[in-house]
XYZ file of N, CA and C in Angstrom:
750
model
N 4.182 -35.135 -7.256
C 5.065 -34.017 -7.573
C 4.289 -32.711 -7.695
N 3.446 -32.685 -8.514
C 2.187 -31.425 -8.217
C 1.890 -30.731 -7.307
N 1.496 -32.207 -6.100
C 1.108 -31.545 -5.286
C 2.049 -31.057 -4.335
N 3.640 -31.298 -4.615
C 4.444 -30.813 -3.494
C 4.298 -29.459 -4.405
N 4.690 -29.374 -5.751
C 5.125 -28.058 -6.035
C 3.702 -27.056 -6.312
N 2.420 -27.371 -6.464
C 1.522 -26.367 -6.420
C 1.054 -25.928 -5.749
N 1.007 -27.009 -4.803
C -0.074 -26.875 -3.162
C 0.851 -26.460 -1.986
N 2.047 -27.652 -1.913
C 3.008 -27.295 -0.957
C 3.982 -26.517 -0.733
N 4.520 -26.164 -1.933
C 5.769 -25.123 -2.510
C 5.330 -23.554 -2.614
N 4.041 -23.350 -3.486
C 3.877 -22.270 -3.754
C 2.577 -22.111 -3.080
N 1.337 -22.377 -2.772
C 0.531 -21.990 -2.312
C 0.835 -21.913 -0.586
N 1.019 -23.208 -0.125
C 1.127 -23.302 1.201
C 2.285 -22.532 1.967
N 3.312 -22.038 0.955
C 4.597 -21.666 1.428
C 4.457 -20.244 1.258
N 3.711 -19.821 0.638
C 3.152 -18.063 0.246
C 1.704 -18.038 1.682
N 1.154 -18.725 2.007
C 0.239 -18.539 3.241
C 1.268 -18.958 4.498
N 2.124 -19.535 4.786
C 3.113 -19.811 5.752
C 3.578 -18.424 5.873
N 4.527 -18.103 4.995
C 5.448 -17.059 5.078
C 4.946 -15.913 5.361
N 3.534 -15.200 4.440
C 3.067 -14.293 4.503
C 2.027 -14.225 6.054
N 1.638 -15.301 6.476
C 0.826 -15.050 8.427
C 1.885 -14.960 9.082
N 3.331 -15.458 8.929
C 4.359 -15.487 9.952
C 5.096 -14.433 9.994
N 4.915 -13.840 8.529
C 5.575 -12.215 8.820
C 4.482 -11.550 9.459
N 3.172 -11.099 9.131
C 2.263 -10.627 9.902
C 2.331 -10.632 11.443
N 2.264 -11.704 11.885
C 2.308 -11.759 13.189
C 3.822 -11.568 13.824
N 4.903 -11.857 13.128
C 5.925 -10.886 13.342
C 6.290 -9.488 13.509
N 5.868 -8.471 12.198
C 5.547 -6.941 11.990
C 4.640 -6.507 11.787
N 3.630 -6.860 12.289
C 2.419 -6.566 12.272
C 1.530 -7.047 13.336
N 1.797 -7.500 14.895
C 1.340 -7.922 15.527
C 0.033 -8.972 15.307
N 0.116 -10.040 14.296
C -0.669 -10.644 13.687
C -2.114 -10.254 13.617
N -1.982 -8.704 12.757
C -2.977 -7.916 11.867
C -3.152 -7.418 10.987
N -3.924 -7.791 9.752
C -3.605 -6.907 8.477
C -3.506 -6.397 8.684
N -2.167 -5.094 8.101
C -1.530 -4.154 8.448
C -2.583 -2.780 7.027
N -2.202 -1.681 7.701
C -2.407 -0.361 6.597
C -1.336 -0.014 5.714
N -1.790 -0.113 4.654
C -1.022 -0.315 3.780
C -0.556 1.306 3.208
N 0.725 1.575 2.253
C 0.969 2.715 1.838
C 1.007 2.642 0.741
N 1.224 4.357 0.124
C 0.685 3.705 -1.451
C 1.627 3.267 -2.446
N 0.363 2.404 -2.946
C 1.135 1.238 -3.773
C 2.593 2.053 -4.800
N 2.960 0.948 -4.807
C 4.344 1.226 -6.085
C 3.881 0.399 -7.631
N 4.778 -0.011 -8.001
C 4.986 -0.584 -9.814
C 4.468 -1.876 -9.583
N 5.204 -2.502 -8.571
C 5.087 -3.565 -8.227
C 4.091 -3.908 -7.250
N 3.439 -3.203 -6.215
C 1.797 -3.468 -6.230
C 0.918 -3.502 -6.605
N 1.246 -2.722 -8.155
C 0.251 -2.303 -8.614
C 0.418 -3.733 -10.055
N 1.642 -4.610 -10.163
C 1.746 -5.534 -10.854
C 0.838 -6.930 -9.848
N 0.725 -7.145 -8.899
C -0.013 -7.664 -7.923
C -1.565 -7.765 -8.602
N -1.610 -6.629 -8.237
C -3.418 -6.138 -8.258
C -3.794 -6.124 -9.872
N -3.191 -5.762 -10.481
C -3.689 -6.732 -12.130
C -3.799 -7.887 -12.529
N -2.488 -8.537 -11.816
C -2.508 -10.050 -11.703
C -3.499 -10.666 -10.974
N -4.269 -9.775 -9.856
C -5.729 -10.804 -9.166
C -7.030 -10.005 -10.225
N -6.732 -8.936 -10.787
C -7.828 -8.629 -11.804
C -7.773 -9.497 -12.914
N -6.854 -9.593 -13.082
C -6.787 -10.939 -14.718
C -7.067 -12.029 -14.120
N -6.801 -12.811 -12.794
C -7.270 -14.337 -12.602
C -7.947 -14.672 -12.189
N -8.844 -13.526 -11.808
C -10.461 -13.060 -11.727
C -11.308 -13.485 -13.187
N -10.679 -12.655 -13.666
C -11.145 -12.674 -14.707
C -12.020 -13.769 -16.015
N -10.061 -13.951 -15.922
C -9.894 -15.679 -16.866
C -10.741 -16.812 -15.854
N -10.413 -16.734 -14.579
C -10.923 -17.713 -13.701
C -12.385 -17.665 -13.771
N -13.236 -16.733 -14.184
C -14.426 -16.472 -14.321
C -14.763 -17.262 -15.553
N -14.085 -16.610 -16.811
C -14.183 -17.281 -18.424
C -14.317 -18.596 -18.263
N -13.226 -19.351 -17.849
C -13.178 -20.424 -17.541
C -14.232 -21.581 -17.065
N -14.903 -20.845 -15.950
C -15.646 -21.580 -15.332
C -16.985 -21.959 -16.328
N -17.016 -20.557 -16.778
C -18.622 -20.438 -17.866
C -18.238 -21.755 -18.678
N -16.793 -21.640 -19.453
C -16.886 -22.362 -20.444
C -16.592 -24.288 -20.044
N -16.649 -24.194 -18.879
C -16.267 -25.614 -18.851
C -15.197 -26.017 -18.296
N -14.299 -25.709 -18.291
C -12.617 -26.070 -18.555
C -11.753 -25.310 -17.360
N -12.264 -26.529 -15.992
C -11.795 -26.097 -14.794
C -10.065 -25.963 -14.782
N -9.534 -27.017 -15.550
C -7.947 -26.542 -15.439
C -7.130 -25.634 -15.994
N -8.264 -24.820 -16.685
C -7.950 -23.447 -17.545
C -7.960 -22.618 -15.764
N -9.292 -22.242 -15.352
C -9.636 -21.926 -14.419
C -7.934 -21.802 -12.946
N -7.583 -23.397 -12.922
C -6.813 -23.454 -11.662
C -5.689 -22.792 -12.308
N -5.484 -22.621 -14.124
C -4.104 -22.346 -13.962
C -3.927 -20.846 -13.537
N -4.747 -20.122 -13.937
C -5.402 -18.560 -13.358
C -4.765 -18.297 -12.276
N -5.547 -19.152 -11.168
C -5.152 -19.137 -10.024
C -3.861 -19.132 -9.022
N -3.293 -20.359 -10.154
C -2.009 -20.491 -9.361
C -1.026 -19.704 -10.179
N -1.220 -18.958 -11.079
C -0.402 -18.036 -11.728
C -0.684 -16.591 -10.787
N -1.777 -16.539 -10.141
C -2.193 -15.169 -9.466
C -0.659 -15.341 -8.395
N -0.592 -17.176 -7.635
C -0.068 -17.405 -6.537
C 1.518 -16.984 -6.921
N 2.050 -17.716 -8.093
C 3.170 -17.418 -8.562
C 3.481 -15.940 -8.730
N 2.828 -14.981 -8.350
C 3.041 -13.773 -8.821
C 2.976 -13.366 -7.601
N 2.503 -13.738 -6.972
C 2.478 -13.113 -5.708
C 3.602 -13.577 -4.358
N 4.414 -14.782 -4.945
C 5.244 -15.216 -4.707
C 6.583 -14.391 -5.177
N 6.735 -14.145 -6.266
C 7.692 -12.961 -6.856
C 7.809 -11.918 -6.442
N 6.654 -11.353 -5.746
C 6.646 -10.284 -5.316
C 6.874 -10.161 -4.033
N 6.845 -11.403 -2.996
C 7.512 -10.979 -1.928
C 8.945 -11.328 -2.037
N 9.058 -11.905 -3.105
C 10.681 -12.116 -2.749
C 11.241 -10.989 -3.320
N 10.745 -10.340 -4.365
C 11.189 -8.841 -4.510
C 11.534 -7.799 -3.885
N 10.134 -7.838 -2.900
C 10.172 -6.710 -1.875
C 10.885 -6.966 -0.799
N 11.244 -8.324 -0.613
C 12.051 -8.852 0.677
C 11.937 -8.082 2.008
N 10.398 -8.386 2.730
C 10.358 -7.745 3.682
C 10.838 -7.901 5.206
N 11.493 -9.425 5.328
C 12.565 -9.299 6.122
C 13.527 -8.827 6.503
N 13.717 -8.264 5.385
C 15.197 -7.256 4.859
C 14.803 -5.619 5.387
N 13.373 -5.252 4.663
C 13.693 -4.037 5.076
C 12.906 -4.085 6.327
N 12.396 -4.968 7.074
C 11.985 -4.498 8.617
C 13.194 -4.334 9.525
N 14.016 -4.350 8.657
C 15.689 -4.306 9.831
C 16.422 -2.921 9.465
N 15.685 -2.018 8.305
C 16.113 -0.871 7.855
C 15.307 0.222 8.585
N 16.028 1.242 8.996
C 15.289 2.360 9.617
C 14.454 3.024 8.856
N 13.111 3.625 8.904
C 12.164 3.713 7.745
C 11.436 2.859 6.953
N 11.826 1.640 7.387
C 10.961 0.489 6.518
C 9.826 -0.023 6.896
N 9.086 0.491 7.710
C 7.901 -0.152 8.659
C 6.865 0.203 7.195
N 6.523 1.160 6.667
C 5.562 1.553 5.710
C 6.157 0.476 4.852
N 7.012 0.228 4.150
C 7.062 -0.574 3.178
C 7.009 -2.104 3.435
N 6.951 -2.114 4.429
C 6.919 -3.807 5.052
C 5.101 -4.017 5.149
N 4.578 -2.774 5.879
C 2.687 -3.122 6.171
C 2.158 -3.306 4.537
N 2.620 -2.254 3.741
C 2.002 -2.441 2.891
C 2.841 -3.694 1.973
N 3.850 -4.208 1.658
C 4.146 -5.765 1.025
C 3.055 -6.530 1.467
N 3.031 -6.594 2.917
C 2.338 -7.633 3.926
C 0.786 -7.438 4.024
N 0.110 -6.406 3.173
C -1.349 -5.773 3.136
C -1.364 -6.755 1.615
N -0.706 -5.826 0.901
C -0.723 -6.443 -0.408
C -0.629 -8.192 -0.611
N -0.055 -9.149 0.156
C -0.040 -10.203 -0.050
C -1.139 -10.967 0.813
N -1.431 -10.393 1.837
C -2.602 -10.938 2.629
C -3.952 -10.882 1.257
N -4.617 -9.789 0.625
C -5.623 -9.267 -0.242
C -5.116 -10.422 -1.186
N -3.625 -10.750 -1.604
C -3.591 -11.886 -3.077
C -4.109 -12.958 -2.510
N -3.748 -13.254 -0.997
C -4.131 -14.510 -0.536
C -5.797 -14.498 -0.382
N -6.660 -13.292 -0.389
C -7.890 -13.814 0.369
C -9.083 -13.950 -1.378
N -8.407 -13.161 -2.282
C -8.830 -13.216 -3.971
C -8.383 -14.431 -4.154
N -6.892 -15.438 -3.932
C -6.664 -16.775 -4.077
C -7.392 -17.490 -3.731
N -7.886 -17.383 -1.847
C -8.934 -18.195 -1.738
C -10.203 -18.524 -2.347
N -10.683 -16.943 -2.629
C -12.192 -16.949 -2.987
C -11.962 -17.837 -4.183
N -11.419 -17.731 -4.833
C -10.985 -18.252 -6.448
C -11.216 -19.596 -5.851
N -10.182 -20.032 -5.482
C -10.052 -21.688 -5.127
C -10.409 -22.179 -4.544
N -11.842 -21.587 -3.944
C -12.962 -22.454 -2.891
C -14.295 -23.700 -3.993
N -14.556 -22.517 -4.833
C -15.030 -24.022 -5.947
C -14.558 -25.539 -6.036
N -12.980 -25.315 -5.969
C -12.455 -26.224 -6.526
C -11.852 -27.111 -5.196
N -11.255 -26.306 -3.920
C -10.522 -27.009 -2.886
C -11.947 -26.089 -1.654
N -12.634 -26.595 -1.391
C -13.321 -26.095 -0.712
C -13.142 -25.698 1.122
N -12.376 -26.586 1.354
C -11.811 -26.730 2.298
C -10.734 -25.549 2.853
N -9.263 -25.912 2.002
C -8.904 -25.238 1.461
C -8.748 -23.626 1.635
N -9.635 -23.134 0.404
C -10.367 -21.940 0.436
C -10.805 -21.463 1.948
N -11.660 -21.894 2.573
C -11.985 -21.531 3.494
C -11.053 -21.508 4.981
N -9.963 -22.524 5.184
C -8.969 -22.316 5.614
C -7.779 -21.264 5.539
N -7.442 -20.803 4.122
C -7.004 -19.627 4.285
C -7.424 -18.351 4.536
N -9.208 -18.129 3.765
C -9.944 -17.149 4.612
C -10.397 -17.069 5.917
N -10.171 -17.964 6.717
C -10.596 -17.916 7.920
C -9.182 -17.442 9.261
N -7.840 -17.591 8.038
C -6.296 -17.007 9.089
C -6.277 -16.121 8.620
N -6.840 -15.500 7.803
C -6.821 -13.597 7.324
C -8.081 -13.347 8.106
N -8.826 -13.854 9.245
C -9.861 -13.168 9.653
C -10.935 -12.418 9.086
N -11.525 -13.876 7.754
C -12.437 -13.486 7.245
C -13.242 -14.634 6.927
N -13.353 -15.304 8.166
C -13.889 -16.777 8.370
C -15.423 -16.817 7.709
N -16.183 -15.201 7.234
C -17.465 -15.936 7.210
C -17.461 -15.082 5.823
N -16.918 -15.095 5.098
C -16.571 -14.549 4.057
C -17.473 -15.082 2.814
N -17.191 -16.311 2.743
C -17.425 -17.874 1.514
C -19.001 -17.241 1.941
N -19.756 -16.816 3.130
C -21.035 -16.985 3.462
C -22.219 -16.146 2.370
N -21.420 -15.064 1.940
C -22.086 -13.857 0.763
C -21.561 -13.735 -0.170
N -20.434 -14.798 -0.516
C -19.307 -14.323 -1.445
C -20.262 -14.726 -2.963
N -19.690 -13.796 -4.133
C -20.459 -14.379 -5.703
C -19.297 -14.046 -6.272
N -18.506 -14.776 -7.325
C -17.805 -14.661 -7.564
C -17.792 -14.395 -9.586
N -17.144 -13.641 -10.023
C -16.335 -12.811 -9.651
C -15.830 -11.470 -8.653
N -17.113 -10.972 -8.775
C -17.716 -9.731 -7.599
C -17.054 -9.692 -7.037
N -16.676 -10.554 -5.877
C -16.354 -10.906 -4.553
C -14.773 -10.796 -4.423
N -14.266 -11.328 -5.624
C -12.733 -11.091 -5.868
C -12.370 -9.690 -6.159
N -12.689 -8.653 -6.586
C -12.695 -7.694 -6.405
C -11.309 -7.320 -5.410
N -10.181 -6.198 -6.203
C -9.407 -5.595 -5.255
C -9.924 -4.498 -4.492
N -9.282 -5.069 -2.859
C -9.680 -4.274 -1.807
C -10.454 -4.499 -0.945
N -10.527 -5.815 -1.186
C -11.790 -6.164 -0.110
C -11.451 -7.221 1.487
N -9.829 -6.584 1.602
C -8.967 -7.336 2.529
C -9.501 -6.252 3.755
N -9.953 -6.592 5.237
C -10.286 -6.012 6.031
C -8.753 -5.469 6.932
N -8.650 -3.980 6.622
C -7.329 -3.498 7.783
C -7.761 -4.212 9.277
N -6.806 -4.457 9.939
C -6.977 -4.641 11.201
C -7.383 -5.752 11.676
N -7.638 -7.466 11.037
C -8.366 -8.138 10.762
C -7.411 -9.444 11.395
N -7.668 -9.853 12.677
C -6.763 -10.766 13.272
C -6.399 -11.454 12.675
N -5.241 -11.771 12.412
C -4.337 -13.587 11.576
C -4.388 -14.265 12.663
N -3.820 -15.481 11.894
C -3.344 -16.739 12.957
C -2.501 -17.618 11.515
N -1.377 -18.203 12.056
C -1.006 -19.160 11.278
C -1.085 -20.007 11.069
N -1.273 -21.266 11.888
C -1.846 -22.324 11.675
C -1.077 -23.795 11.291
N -1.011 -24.684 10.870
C -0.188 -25.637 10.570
C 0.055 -25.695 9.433
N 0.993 -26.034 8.907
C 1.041 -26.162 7.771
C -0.242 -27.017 6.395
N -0.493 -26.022 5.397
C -1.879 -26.231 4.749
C -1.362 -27.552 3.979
N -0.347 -27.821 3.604
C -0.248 -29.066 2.338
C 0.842 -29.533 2.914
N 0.973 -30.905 4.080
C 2.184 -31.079 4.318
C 2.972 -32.236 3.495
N 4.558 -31.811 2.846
C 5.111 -32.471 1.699
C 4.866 -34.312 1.766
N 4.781 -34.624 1.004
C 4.391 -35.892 0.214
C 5.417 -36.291 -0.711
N 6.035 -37.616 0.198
C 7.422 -38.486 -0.201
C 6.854 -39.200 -1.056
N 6.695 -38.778 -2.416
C 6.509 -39.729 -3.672
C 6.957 -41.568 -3.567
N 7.932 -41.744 -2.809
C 8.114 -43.240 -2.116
C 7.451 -43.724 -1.782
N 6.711 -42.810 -0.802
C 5.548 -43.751 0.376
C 4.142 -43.945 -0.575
N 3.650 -43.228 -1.236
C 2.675 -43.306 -2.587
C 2.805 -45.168 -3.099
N 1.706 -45.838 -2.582
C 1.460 -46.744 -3.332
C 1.290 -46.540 -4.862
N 1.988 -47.522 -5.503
C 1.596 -47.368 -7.082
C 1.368 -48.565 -7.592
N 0.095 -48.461 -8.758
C -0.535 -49.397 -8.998
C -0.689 -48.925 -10.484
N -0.327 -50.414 -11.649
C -0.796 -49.855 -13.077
C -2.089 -48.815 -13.078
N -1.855 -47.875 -14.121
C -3.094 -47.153 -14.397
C -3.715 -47.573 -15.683
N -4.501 -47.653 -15.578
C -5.744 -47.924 -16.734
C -6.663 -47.133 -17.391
N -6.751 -46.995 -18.495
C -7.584 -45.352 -18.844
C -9.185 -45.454 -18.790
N -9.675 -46.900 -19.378
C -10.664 -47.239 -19.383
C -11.414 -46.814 -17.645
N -10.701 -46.843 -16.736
C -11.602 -47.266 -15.751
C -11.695 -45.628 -15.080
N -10.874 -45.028 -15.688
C -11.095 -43.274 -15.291
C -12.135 -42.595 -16.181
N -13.018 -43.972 -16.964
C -13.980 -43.000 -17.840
C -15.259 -43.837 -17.788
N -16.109 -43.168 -17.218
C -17.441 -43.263 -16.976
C -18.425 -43.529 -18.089
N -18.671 -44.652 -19.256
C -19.591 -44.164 -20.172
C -20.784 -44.157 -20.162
N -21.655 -44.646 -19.000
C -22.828 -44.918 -18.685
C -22.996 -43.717 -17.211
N -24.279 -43.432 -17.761
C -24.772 -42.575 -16.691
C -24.610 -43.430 -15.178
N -24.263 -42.529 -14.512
C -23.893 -43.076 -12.446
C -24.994 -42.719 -11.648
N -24.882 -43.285 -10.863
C -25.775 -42.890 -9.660
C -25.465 -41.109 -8.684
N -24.250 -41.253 -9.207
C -23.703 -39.698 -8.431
C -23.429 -38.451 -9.598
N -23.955 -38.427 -11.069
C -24.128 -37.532 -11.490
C -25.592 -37.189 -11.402
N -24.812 -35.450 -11.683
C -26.041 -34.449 -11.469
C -27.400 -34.717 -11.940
N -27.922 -35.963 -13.144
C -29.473 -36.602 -13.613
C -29.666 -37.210 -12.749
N -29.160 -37.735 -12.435
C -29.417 -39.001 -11.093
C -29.987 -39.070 -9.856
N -29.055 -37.818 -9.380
C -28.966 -37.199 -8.461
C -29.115 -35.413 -8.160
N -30.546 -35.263 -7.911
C -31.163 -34.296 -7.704
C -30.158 -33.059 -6.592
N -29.954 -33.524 -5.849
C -29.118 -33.572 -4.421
C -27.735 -32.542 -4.636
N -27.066 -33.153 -6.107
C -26.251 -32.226 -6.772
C -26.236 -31.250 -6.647
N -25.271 -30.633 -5.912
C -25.044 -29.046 -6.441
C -23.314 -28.543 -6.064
N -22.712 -28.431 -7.518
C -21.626 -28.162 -7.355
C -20.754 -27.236 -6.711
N -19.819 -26.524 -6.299
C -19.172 -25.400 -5.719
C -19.230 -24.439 -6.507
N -19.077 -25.027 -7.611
C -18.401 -24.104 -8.404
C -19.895 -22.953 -8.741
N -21.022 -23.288 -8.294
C -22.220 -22.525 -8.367
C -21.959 -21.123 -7.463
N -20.913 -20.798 -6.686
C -19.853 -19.540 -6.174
C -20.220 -18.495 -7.202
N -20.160 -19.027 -8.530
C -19.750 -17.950 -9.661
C -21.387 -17.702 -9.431
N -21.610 -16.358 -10.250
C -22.838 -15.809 -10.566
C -22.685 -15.711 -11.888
N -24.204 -16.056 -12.509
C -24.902 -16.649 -13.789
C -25.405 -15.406 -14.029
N -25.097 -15.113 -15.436
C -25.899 -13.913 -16.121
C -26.711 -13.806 -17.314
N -27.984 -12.776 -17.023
C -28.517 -13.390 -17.646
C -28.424 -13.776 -19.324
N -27.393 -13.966 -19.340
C -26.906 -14.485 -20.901
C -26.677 -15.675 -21.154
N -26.646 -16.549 -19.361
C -25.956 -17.680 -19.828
C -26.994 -18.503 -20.137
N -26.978 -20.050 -20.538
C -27.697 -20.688 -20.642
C -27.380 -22.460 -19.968
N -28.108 -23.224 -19.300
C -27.464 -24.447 -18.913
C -26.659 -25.108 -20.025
N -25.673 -25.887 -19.613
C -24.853 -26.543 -20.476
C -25.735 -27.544 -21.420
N -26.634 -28.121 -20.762
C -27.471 -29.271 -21.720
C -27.993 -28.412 -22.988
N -28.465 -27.310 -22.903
C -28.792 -26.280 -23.865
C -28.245 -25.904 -24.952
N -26.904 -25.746 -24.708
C -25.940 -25.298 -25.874
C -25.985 -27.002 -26.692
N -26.022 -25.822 -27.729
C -26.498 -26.865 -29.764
C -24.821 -27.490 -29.415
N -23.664 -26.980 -29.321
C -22.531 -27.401 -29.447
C -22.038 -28.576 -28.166
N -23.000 -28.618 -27.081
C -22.230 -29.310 -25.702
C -21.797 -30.700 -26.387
N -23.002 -31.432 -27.188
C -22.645 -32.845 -27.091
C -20.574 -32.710 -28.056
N -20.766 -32.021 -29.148
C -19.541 -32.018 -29.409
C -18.538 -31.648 -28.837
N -18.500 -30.214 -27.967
C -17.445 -29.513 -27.137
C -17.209 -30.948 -25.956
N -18.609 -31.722 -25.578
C -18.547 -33.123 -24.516
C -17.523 -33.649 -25.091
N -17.780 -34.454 -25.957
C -17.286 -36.106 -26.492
C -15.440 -35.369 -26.835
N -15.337 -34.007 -27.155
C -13.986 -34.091 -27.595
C -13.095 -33.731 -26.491
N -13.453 -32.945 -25.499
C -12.431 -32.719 -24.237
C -12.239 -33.820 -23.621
N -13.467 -35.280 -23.549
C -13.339 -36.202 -22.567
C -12.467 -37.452 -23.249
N -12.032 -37.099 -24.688
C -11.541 -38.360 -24.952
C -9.843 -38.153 -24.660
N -9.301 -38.792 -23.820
C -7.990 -38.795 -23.886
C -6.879 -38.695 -24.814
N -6.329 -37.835 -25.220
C -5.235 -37.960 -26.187
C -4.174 -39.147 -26.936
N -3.836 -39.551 -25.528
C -3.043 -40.929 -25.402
C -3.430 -42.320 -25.857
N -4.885 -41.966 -26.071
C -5.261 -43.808 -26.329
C -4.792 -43.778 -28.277
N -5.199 -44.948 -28.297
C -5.010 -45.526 -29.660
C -6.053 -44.294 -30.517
N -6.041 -44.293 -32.127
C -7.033 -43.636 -33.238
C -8.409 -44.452 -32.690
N -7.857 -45.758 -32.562
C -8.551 -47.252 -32.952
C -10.213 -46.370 -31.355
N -9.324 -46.848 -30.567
C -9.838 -46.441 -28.966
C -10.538 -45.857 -28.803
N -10.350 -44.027 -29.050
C -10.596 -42.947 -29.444
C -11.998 -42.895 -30.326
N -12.037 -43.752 -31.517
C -13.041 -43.747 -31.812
C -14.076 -45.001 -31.549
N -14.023 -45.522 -30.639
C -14.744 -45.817 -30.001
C -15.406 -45.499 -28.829
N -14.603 -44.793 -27.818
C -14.721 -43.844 -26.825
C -16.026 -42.303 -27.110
N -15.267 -41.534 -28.318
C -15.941 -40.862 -28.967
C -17.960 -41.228 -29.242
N -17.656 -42.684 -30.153
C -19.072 -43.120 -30.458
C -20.039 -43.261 -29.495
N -19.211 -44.015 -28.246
C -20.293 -44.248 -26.991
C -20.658 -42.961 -26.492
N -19.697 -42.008 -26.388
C -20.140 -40.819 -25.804
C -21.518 -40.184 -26.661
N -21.463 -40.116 -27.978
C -22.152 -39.702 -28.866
C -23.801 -40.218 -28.884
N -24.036 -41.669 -28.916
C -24.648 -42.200 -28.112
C -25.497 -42.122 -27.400
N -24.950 -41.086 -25.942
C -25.656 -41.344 -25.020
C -25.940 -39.461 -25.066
N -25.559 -38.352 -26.032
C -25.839 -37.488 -25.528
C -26.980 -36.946 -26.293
C-alpha cells in the first residue's frame, strides 16, 4: 500500500505528469520561467525546509525522519500543480507565461526531490535527474548545497520515460507470517560496516562538518542505539531482553 501511494501515486505520478506536460508546452524543455507568485514562492520554501530537515535528519540518524521531508516536499508540489492547473490555462489566451513557469517550478521540485532521495533510492534519484537533463548531476552533487533553489538548467532536454513505480496488486504479494526476531540482527554480520571495510553508504551525499563527529564517538550512541532498534510491539518481557543483548555488544 505504501508503495502504491508514496512511490506510485505521488512521486511517480508528479514525474509522469510534470515531463508530459513539458514535452507538451514546452517542446520537452525546461521552460523560462516568470516571476514567481504566492504560490511559487510556497514551493521554494517547501524544498528549503526539506533540505533542510532532510539534512538534520541524516546527521542524527533517523532516515525516516529524513524520507518524510522528502515526500512532504513531493506532496506539496503535487498541490501545487493541481492549483495552478496548467492544462487549463495552456488553453487560455495569455497563459503561455504562467504555464513555463508552473512547469519550471515543478521540474526544480523534482530535481531537489531527486538529489534528496538518491541516498536512500539510488536508482531512483538518478532516474529522475537524468529526464530533467541532468544525468551527471549525482557526479558533484554534496548535499545539502546541491539542493539549493535554482539550480534547474533552462533549456535542458526532458524525456519521459516509463512509468518510475509501476502499481502493485497487493493480491499478487506473497504473504508469509512475520516474525520480529528474524528482522533483528544481534550479532555483528559479515555485511556491516566493521566487517566490511568495502562499506560505504549513499547517504555519504551529505557533507560532514567540521563539527561532526563519527557515530561510534558520541558518549550517547550506545543508548540513542539500543532504544530506536527495539521494536515497540514486542512484549516488556522481550524488549528487555532485546535491549540487554544490544547493550552487550556496544
Amino acid at each position: 500500500a505504501r508503495l502504491n501511494a508514496d512511490l506510485a501515486n505521488n512521486l511517480g505520478n508528479l514525474v509522469s505528469r510534470t515531463l508530459n506536460m513539458v514535452q507538451r508546452f514546452a517542446d520537452a524543455s525546461v521552460p523560462e520561467p516568470g516571476e514567481p507568485g504566492n504560490l511559487e514562492v510556497g514551493v521554494m520554501e517547501a524544498a528549503e525546509r526539506a533540505a533542510a530537515e532532510c539534512d538534520a535528519a541524516v546527521r542524527a540518524t533517523l532516515p525516516h525522519r529524513a524520507l518524510e521531508s522528502i515526500f512532504g516536499l513531493v506532496d506539496t508540489a503535487n498541490r501545487y500543480l493541481e492549483q495552478r492547473e496548467p492544462w487549463k490555462v495552456a488553453k487560455q489566451e495569455g497563459g503561455e507565461e504562467s504555464v513555463r513557469t508552473t512547469l519550471h517550478t515543478c521540474c526544480e521540485a523534482l530535481r531537489i526531490t531527486a538529489l534528496l532521495l538518491s541516498p536512500f533510492l539510488p536508482e531512483t534519484g538518478a532516474e529522475i535527474l537524468a529526464r530533467l537533463g541532468h544525468a551527471d548531476e549525482l557526479d558533484s552533487a554534496r548535499l545539502p548545497e546541491s539542493a539549493a533553489w535554482g539550480g534547474i538548467q533552462v533549456g535542458a532536454a526532458t524525456r519521459k520515460g516509463a512509468p518510475l513505480f509501476p502499481r502493485i496488486d497487493p493480491d499478487s504479494i506473497e504473504k508469509s507470517p512475520v516474525k520480529c526476531h528474524s528482522l533483528w540482527s544481534l550479532s555483528p554480520s559479515a555485511s556491516s560496516p566493521a566487517r566490511n571495510p568495502a562499506f560505504r553508504p549513499r547517504v555519504r551525499l551529505f557533507s560532514r562538518g567540521p563539527d561532526t563527529r563519527p557515530i561510534s564517538r558520541c558518549p550517547n550512541a550506545p543508548r540513542c542505539s539500543t532504544a530506536s532498534l527495539v521494536p515497540p510491539s514486542l512484549s516488556a518481557t522481550t524488549q528487555g531482553a532485546v535491549r540487554s543483548s544490544l547493550s552487550s555488544q556496544t
